[in-house]
Coordinates of C-alpha atoms in Angstrom, one line a residue:
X14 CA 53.2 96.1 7.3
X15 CA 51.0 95.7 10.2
X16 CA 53.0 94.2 13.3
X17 CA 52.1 90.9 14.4
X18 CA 50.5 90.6 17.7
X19 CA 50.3 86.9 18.0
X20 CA 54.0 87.0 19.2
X21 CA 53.4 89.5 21.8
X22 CA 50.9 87.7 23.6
X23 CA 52.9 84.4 23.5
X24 CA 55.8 86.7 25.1
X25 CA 53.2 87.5 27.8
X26 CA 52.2 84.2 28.7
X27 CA 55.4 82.6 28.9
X28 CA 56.5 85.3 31.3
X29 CA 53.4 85.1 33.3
X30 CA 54.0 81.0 33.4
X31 CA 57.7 82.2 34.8
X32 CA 56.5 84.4 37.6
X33 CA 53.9 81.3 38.5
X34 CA 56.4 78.6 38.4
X35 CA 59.2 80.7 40.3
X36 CA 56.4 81.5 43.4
X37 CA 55.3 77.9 43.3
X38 CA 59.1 76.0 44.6
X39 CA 58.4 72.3 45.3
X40 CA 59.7 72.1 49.3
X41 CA 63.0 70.7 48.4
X42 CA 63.1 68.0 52.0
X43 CA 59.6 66.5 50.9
X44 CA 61.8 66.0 47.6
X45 CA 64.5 64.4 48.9
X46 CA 62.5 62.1 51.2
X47 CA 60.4 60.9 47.9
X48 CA 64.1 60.2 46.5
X49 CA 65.3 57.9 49.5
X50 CA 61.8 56.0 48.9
X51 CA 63.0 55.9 45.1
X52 CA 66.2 54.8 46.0
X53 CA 65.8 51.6 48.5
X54 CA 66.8 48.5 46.9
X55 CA 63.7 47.5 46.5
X56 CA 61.1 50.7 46.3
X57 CA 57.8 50.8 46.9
X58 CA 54.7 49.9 44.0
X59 CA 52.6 52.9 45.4
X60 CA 48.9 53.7 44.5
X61 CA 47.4 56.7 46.3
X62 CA 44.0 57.7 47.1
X63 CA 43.5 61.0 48.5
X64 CA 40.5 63.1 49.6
X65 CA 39.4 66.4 51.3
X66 CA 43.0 67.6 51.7
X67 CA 46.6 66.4 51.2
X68 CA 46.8 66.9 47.6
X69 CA 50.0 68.5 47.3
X70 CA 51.3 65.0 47.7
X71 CA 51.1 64.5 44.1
X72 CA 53.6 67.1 42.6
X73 CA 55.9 65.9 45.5
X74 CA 55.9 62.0 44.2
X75 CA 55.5 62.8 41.0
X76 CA 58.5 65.7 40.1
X77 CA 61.4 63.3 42.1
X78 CA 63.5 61.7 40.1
X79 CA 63.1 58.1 40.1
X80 CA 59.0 58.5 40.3
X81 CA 58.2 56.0 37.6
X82 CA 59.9 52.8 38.9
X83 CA 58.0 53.4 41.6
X84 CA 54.8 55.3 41.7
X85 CA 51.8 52.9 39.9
X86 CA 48.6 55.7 40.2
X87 CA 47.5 58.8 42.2
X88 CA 44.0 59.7 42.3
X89 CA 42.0 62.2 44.1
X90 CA 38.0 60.9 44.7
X91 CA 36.7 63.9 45.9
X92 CA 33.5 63.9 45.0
X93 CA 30.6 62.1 47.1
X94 CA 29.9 60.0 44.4
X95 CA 33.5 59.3 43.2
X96 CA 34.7 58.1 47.1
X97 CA 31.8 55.6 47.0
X98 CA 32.4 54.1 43.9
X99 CA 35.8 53.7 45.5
X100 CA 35.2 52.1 48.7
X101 CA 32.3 50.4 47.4
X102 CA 29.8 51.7 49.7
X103 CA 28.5 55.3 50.8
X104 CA 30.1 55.7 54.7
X105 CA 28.1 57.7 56.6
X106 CA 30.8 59.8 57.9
X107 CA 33.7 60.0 55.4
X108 CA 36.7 61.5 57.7
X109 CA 37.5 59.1 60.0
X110 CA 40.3 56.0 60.3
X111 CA 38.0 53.8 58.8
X112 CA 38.0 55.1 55.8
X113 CA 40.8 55.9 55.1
X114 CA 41.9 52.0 55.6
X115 CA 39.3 51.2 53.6
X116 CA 41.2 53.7 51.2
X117 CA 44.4 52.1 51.7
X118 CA 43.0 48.3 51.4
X119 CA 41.6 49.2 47.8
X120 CA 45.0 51.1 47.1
X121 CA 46.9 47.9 48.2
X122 CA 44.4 46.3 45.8
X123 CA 44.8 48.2 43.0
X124 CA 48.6 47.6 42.9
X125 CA 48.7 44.4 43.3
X126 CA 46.3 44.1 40.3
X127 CA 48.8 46.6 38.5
X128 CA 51.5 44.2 39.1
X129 CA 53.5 45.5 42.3
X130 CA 53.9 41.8 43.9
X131 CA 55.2 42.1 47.0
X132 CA 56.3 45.4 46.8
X133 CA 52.8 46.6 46.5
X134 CA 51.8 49.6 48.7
X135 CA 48.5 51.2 49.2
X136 CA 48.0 54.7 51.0
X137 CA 44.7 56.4 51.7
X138 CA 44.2 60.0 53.0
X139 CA 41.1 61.8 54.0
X140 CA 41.0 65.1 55.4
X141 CA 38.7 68.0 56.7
X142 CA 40.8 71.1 56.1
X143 CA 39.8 75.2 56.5
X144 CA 36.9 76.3 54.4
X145 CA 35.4 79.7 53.7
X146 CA 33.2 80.0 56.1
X147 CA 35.3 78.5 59.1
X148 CA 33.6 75.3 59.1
X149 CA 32.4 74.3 62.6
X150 CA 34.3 70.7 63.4
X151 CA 37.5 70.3 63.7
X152 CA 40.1 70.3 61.2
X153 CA 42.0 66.3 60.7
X154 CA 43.3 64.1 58.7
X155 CA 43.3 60.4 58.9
X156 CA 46.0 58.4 56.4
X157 CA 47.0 54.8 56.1
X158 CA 49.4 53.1 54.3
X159 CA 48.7 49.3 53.5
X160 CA 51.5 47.1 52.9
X161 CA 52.4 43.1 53.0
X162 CA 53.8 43.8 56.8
X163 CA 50.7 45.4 57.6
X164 CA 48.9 49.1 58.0
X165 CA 50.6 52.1 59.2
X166 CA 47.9 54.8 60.2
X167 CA 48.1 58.2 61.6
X168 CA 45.8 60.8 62.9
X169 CA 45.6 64.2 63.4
X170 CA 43.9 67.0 64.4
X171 CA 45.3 70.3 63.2
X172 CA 45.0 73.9 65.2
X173 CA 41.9 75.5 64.1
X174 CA 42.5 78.7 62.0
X175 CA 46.4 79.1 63.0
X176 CA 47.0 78.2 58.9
X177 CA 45.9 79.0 55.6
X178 CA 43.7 76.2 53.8
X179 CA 47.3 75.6 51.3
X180 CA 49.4 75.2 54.4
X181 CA 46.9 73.0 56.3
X182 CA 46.5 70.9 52.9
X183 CA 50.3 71.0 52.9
X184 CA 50.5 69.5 56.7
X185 CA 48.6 67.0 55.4
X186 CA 50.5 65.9 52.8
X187 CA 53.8 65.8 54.8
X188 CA 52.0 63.6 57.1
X189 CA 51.1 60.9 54.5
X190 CA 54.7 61.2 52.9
X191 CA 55.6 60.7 56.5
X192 CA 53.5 57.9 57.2
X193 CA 54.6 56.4 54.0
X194 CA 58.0 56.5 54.4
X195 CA 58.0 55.4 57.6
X196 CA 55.6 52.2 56.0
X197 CA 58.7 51.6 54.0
X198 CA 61.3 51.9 56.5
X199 CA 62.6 55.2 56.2
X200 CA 62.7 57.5 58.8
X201 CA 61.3 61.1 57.9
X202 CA 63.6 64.2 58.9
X203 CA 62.5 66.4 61.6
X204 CA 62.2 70.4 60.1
X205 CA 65.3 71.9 60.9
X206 CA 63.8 73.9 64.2
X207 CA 63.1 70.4 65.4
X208 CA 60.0 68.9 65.5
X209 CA 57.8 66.1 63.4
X210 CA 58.8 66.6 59.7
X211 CA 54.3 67.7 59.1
X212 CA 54.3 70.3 61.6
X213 CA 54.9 73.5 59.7
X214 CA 54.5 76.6 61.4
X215 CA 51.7 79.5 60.3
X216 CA 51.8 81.8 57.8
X217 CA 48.7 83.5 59.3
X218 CA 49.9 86.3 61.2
X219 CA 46.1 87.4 62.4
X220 CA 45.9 84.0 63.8
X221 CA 45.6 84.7 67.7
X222 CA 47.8 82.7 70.5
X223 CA 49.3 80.8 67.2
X224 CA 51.9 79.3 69.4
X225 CA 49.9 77.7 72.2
X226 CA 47.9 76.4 69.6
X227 CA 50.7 74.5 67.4
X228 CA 52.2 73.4 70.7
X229 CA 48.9 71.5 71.2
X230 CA 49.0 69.3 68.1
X231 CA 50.1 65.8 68.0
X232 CA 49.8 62.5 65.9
X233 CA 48.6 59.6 66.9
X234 CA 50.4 56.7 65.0
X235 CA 49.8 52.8 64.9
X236 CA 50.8 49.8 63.2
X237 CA 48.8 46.8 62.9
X238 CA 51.3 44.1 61.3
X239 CA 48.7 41.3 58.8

């Protein structure tokens, strides 16, 4: 009897799925600040839309415990096109603070339509992160977070070339899980060598005068109450 081969393969796969998942660890603080936002008496009826950068977000919100009482939608209009038929309009520029309060208003929208009352919280994040070639502007972020009490925004612009596109998208995303928490009333953690809980340090060890460079960056925050 021939052997079978189908089983092999299977083998194969599911260890190669191991290897991925094992190399891939959630960071276990963004967890646990998800949780706290799950856990307040009353949590939060999130939509989030998310573009150029900040991403990671997702797998974050989503993999906590506790994410279905509280996240409504997540969706990523990256696309030209597909921000537009968001927003309602082609912006000239689409990474800036406008838009991404225009991204947070039809979040905010969008839950309330879904049913989250006056829990209902919108969050918009739209970012120009490292690209292949370096792109020429800088690399930022701009993320609001639309709530009954008003919108919570921060900026930031990220040192140029001192991270990898996946850590600069994950800067991002601890930014908006930042401002959102903070939207919510929940202070975010610093990192544990002090420090605002988005600012991770490089894992580009080519990058030159790294250090000089992180020590430059800063978020602006604001909050305008409604």
């Amino acid at each position: 009897m021939r052997p079978r081969r189908t089983s092999t393969r299977l083998v194969l796969t599911a260890a190669a799925l191991g290897i991925r998942a094992a190399s891939t660890a959630l960071p276990a603080d963004a967890l646990r600040l998800a949780s706290s936002l799950y856990m307040l008496s009353s949590p939060p009826q999130l939509v989030a839309l998310v573009t150029g950068g900040g991403a990671q977000l997702a797998p974050w919100l989503l993999a906590t415990p506790g994410a279905s009482n509280s996240i409504l939608e997540f969706s990523v209009p990256y696309a030209k096109a597909s921000l537009a038929a968001v927003l309602g309009h082609d912006p000239p520029q689409s990474v800036n603070a406008a838009v991404a309060e225009s991204m947070a208003e039809r979040a905010y929208e969008r839950s309330v339509a879904l049913g989250g009352g006056e829990r209902s919280v919108g969050l918009g994040c739209t970012a120009a992160l490292r690209s292949e070639p370096m792109r020429r502007g800088e690399h930022r972020c701009y993320i609001a977070v639309r709530s009954a009490a008003g919108v919570h925004c921060l900026a930031l612009t990220l040192a140029k070339g001192a991270r990898s596109r996946e850590a600069e998208d994950a800067v991002v995303a601890r930014a908006a899980l930042a401002t959102l928490a903070r939207a919510c009333g929940v202070n975010p953690p610093p990192l544990p060598g002090g420090g605002p809980f988005w600012k991770l340090a490089s894992d580009d060890p080519l990058a030159p005068e790294v250090a000089a460079r992180l020590d430059a960056e800063h978020a602006d925050e604001t909050f305008v109450a409604t």
